[in-house]
Each structure stands twice: as structure tokens, then as C-alpha cells.
Tab-separated table of C-alpha atoms in Angstrom:
chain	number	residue	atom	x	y	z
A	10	UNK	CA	71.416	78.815	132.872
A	11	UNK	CA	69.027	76.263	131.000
A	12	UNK	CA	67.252	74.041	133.828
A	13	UNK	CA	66.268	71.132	132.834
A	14	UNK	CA	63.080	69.946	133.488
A	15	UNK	CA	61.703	67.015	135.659
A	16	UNK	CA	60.828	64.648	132.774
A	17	UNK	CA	64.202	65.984	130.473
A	18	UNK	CA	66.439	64.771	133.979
A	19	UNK	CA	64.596	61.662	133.803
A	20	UNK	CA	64.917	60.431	130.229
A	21	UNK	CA	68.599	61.777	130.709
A	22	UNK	CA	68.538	59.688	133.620
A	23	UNK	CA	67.723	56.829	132.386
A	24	UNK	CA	69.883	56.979	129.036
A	25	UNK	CA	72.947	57.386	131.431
A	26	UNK	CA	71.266	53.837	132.843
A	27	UNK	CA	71.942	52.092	129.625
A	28	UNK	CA	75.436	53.681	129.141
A	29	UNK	CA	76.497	52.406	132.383
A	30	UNK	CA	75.658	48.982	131.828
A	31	UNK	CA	77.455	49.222	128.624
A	32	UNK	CA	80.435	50.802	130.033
A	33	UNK	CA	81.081	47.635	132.244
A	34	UNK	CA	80.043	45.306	129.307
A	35	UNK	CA	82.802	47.286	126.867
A	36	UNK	CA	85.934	46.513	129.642
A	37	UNK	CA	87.845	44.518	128.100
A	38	UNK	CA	88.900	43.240	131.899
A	39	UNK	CA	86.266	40.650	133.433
A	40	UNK	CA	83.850	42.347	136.297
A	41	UNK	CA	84.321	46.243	135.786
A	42	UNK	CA	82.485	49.022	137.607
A	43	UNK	CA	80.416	50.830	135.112
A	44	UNK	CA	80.917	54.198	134.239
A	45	UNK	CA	82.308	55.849	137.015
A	46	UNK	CA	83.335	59.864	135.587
A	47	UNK	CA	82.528	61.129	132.437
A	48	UNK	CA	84.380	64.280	131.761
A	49	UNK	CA	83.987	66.973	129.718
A	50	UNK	CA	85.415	70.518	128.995
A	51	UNK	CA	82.414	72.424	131.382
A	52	UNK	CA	81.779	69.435	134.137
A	53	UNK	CA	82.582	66.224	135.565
A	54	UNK	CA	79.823	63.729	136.301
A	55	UNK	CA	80.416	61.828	138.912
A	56	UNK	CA	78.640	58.216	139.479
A	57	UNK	CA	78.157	56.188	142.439
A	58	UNK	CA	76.577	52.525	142.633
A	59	UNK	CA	75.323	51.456	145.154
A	60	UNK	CA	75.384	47.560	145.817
A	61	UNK	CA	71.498	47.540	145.845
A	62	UNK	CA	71.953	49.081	142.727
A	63	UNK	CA	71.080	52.892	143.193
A	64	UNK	CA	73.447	55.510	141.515
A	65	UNK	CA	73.875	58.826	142.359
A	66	UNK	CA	75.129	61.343	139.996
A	67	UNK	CA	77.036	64.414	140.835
A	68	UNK	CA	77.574	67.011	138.189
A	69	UNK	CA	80.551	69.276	139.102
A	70	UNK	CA	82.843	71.832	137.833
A	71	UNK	CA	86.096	69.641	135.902
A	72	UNK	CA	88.048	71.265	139.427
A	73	UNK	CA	85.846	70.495	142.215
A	74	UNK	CA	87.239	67.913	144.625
A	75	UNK	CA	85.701	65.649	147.457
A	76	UNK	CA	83.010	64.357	144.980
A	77	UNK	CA	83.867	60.970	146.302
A	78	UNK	CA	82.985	61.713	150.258
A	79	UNK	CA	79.964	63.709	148.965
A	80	UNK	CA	78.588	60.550	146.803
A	81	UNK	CA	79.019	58.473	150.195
A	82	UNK	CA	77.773	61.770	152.211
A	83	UNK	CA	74.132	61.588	149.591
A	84	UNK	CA	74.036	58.168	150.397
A	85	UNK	CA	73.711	58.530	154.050
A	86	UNK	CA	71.467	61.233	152.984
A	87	UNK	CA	68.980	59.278	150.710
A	88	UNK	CA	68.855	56.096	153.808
A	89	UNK	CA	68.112	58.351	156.361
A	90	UNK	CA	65.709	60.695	154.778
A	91	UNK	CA	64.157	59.427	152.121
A	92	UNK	CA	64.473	55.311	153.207
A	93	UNK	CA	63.634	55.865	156.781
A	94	UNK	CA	60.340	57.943	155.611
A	95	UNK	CA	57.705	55.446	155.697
A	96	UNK	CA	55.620	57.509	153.780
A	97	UNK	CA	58.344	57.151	150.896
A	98	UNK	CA	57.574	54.762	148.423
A	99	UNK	CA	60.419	53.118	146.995
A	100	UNK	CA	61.965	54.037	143.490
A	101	UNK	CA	59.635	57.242	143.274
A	102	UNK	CA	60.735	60.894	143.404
A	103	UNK	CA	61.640	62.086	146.403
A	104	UNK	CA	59.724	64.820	148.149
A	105	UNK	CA	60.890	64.819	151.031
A	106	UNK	CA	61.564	67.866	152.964
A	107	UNK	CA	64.095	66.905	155.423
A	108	UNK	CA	66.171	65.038	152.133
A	109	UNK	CA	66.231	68.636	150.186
A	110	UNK	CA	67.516	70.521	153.008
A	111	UNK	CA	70.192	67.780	154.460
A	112	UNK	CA	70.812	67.674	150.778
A	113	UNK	CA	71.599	71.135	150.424
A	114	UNK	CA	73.700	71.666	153.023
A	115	UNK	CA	75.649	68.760	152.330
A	116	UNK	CA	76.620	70.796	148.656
A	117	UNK	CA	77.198	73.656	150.561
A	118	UNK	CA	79.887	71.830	152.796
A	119	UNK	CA	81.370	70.386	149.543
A	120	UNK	CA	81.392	73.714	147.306
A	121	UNK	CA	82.674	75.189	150.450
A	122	UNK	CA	85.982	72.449	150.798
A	123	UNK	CA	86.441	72.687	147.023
A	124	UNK	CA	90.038	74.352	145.292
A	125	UNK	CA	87.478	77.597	144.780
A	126	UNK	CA	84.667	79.708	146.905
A	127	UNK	CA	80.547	78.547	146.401
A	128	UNK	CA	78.486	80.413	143.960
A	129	UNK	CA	80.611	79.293	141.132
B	25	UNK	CA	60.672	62.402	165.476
B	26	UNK	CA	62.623	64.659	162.626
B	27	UNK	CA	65.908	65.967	163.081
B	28	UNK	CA	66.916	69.536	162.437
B	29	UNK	CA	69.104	70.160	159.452
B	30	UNK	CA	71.937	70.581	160.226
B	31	UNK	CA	73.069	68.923	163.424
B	32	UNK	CA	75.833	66.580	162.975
B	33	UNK	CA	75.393	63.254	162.898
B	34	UNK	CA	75.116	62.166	166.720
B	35	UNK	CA	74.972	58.734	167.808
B	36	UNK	CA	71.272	58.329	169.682
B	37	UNK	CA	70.960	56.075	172.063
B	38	UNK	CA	67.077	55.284	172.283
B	39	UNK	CA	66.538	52.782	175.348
B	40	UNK	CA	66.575	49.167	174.804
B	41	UNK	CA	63.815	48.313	176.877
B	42	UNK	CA	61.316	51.121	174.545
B	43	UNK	CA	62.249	48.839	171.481
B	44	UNK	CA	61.860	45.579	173.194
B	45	UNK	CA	58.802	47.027	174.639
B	46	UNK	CA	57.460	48.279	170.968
B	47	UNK	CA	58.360	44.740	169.732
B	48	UNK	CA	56.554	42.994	171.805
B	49	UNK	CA	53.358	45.563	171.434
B	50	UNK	CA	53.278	44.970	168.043
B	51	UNK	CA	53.468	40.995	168.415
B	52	UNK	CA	51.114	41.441	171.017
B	53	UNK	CA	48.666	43.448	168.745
B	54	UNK	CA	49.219	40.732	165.508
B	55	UNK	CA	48.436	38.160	168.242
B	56	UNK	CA	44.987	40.381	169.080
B	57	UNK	CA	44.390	40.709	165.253
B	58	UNK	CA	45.216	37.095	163.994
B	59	UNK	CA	43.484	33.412	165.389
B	60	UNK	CA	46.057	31.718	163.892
B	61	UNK	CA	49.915	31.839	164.601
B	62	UNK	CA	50.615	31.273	160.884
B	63	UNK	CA	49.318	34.302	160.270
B	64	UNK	CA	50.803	36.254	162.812
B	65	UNK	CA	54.003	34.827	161.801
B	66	UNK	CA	53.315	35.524	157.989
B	67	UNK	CA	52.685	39.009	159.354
B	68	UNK	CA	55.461	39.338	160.984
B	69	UNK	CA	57.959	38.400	158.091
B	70	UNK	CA	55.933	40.673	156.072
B	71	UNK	CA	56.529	43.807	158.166
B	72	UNK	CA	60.494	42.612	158.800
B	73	UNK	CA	60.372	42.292	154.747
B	74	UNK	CA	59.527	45.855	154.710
B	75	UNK	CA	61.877	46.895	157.275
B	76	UNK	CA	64.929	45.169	155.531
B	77	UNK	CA	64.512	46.490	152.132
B	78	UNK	CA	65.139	49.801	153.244
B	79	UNK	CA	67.709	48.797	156.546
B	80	UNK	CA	70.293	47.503	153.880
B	81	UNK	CA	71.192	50.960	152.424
B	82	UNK	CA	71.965	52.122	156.159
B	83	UNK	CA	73.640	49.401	156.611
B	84	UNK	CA	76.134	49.903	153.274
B	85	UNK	CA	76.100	52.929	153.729
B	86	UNK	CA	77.113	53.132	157.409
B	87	UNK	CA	79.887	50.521	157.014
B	88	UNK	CA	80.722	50.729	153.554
B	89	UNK	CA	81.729	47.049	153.554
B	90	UNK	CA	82.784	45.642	149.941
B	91	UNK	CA	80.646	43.376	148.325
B	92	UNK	CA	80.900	39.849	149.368
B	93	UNK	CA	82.089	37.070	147.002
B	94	UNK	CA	80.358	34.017	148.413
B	95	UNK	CA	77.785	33.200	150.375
B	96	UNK	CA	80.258	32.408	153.430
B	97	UNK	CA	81.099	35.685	153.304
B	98	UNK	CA	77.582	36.669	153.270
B	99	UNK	CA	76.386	34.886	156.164
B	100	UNK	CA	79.344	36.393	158.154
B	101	UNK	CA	78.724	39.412	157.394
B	102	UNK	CA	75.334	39.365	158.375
B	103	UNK	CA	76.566	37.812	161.772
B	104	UNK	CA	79.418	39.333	162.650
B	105	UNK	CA	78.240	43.427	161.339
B	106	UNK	CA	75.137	43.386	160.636
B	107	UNK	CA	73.868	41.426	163.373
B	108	UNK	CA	76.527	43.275	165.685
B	109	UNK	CA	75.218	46.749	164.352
B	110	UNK	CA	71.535	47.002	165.032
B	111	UNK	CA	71.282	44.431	167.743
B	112	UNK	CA	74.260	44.596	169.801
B	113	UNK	CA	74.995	40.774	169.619
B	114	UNK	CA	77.293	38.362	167.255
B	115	UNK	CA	75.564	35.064	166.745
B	116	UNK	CA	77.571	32.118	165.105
B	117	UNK	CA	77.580	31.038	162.121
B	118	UNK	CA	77.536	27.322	160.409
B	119	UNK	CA	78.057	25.924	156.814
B	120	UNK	CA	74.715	23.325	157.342
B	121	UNK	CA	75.151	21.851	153.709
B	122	UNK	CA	78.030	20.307	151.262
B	123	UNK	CA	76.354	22.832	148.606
B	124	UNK	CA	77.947	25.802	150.472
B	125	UNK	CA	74.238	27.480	150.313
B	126	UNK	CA	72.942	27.004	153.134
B	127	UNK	CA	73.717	28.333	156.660
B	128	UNK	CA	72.600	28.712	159.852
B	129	UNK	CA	73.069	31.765	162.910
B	130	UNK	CA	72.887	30.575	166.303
B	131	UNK	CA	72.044	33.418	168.300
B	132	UNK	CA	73.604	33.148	171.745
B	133	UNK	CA	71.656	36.198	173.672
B	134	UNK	CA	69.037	37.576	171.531
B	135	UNK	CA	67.567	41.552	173.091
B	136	UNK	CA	63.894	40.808	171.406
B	137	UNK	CA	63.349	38.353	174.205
B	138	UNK	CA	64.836	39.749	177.146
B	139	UNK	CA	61.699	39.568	178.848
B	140	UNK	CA	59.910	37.024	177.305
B	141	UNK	CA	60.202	33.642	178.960
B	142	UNK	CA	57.975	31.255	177.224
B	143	UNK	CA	55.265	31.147	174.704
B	144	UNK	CA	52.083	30.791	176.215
B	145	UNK	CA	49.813	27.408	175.402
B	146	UNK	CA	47.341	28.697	173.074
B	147	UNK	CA	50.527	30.639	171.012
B	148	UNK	CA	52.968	27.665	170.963
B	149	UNK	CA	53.866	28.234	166.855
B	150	UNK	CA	54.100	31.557	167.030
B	151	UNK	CA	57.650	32.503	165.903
B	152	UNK	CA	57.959	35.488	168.153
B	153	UNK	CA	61.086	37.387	166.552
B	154	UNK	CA	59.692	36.233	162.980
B	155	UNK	CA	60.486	39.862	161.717
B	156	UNK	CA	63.797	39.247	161.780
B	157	UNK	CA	63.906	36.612	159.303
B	158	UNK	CA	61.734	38.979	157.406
B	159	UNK	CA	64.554	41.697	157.478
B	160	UNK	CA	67.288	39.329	156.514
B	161	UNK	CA	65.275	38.458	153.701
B	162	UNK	CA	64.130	41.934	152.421
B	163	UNK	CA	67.949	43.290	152.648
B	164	UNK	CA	69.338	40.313	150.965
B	165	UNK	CA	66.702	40.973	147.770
B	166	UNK	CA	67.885	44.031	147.217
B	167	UNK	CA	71.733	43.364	146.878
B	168	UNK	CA	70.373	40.500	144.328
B	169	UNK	CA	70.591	37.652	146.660
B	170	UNK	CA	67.129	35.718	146.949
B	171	UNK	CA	67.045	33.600	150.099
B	172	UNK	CA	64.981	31.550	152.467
B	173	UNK	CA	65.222	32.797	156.185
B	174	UNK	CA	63.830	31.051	158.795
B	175	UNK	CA	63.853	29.984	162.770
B	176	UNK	CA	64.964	26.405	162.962
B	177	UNK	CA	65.099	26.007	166.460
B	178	UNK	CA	63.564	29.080	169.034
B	179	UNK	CA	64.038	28.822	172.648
B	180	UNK	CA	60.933	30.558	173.509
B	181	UNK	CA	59.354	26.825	172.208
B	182	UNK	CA	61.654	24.638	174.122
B	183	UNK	CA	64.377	24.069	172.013
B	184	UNK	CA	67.832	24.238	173.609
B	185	UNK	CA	68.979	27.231	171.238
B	186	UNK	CA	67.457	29.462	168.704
B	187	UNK	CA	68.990	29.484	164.996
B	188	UNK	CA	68.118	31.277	162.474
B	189	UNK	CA	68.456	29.181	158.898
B	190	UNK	CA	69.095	31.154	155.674
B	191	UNK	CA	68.995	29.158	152.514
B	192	UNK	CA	70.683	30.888	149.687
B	193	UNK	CA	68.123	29.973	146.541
B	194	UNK	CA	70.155	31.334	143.654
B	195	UNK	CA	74.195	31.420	142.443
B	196	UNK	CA	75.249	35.107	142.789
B	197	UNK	CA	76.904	34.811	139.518
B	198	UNK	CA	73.750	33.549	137.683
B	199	UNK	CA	72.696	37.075	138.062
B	200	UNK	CA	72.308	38.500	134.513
B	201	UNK	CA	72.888	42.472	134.920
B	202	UNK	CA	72.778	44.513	137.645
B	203	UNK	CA	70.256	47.054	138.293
């Protein structure tokens, strides 16, 4: 499987950035969400905004459920371990070790609940 | 203090009277490091910017409120959750101006000065829970509301109650994309 590399996820990143904003801007109904799923035939990517403005992204299998509690579930993730840090500087990569593994186990739980077993 | 990975979330109760006591060491310490009060206050709204930058994520994502639409519902929010959330205490809230922008908290009981009584002579403009104007302010940034936050009254300096004024600078809707 072709892993993508730090500076690939963030030009991806931030191209996903400018279709989001012009997801909300193409609604043709006043004050939409941006882009929220984008499906295709392999995954799902899921997308969470925060109101400050962060987004998390979740790239799952087109049959995996409880993305939705596991977006909130990262969330609680990135304020306690990577906000409550002090030694974490805002809006750069997190290296945190308590945010990987909480992180981790969090997917586990999720892969575990999905409509198939982990490992997929 | 980390927490294993792992352990479910459990609610920890850290004593009260360790975080007024850390409070007041620190304001005692800025009070050791600064002449002036100013600066010890600018210090102090400094540290609470800090604090409230990051505090607002918890707090969204803890209560998973849904964005306000006004202001009103702003300042009530920060009242009647926020306020209730970290501090333990609801202080009311007041529309102080026809504009609908500016408001004002009036905290009732307020834990930071439990055991404070009275500012002492040489410190009489010190504004002793400055850091929480400083948090209001930092959280409110980064949800894209800029804001002035300040003690209008403090009854650590005689006044009869202590309110906190925040001063909403900027229409939400004049806000040209979001992050």
C-alpha cells in the first residue's frame, strides 16, 4: 500500500482546504457546511469542522460506520493531548506521544464497532 | 501529570483550594516580578489569552453546543456553560448597550477569590482575576469573534459587585470566510 509522505499529506491537505471552502460557496442554499463526505468506489472521507475552524479528516472503507462519533472522539483527542501540551505550538504537527497512542486506540475501538473485523 | 492510554475518560476532581492556591501563587509571583499593577495585569491577560485559545476546543468539544447566532447568545453561553463548566458558578448576564454588542457578567460568587479579602494599599489596581478576561478573550478569537473583555467593577477594590464587560468589536457576519 503506497504511503504517502509527510509533505504529499500536506499539499493534499491543504488542496482539500480550498475545495471545502468552495463546496460551501457552490450551495446553491445560503450558509452551507462545506464538504462534509466525499465518496468514492475504495473510501469515504469523512470531514469534520470544527467551529474554531480545525477539520479532521477520516479516510474509511465506503462500509465503515461510526465515523461521526470517531470525528467528535479525535476531537476530544486533539484538546486534550495535543491543546493541553504546553509544549505544543499551535497549528504545527503534532508529535505528541500521548495524541498517537489515544489516537490509535480510538481507531481500534472504531474498526472494532464497524459492519466488519480490524485489519481490513 | 500524563494519563495512561487507555483509561476511560474519568471525571478528576483536583481540589479547589490547589487551584485557588496556584492562582494566587502565580499573581503573587507577577506581583514579585512587576512594580507596576499595569503590568501585572497586562500579564495576567496575556497568560489567560494563552489559556483560552486552547480552553475553547475543550470546551466545543466537551459540550458540543451549536454555534451561536448573536452575540446574546454568545454572552449566555459563556455565562450560563462555559462559566458553569470550569468554574462551578453562573454569573448574570446584561445587554449594557442599544447596539446589542456589548454585555456585561456579574459574577455573584467568584472561587478565584475565596480567600482573598481585599487588595492590599500598595496593589489597589491590580485586577486580581485579570486572566480571566484574558481567557474569554483568547477563546472568543478563535471561533472568529474579536472582543474587548474587561473588569468593570471588582469587589476586591471596593466596588459593591464584580462584572466582567465584554465588548463585541466586530459583526459576526462581516466575517469573510472561515478558516
Amino acid at each position: 500500500r503506497h504511503r504517502l509522505s509527510s509533505n504529499e499529506k500536506l499539499l493534499l491537505a491543504s488542496m482539500f482546504h480550498s475545495l471545502f471552502a468552495i463546496g460551501s460557496q457552490l450551495s446553491p442554499e445560503v450558509g452551507s457546511s462545506g464538504i462534509e463526505m466525499l465518496e468514492t468506489d475504495t473510501f469515504k472521507l469523512h470531514c469534520f469542522q470544527t467551529l474554531t475552524g480545525i477539520k479532521f479528516v477520516v479516510l474509511a472503507d465506503p462500509r465503515q460506520a461510526g465515523i461521526d462519533s470517531l470525528l467528535r472522539k479525535i476531537y476530544e483527542i486533539y484538546s486534550d493531548f495535543a491543546l493541553k501540551n504546553p509544549f505544543y505550538s499551535l497549528e504545527m504537527p503534532i508529535r505528541c506521544e500521548l495524541f498517537d497512542q489515544n489516537l490509535k486506540l480510538a481507531l481500534e475501538a472504531a474498526e472494532k464497532a464497524g459492519p466488519f473485523g480490524p485489519g481490513s | 501529570m500524563s494519563r495512561p492510554p487507555g483509561r476511560k475518560q474519568e471525571n478528576h476532581k483536583i481540589s479547589r483550594e490547589l487551584f485557588v492556591l496556584t492562582y494566587g501563587a502565580l499573581v503573587a509571583q507577577l506581583c514579585k516580578d512587576y512594580e507596576k499593577d499595569e503590568d501585572v495585569n497586562t500579564c495576567l491577560d496575556r497568560m489567560g489569552y494563552g489559556i483560552g485559545v486552547r480552553l475553547i476546543d475543550d470546551f466545543l468539544a466537551r459540550s458540543a453546543v451549536k454555534k451561536c447566532r448573536s452575540y446574546s447568545e454568545t454572552a449566555d453561553m459563556i455565562a450560563q456553560v462555559a462559566f458553569k463548566m470550569y468554574l462551578g458558578v453562573t454569573p448574570s448576564v446584561t445587554c449594557s448597550s442599544a447596539a446589542g454588542n456589548e454585555f456585561s457578567l456579574i459574577l455573584d460568587k467568584n472561587p478565584l477569590v475565596d480567600f482573598v479579602e481585599e487588595l492590599p494599599p500598595e496593589r489597589a489596581s491590580l485586577c486580581y482575576c485579570n486572566l480571566l478576561c484574558g481567557v474569554i478573550r483568547g477563546a472568543l478569537e478563535m471561533v472568529h469573534l474579536a472582543a474587548e473583555v474587561t473588569f468593570l467593577q471588582d469587589r476586591l477594590k471596593g466596588d459593591a459587585v464584580t462584572e466582567i464587560g465584554i465588548t463585541f468589536l466586530r459583526k459576526a457576519e462581516d466575517r469573510k470566510h472561515k478558516r
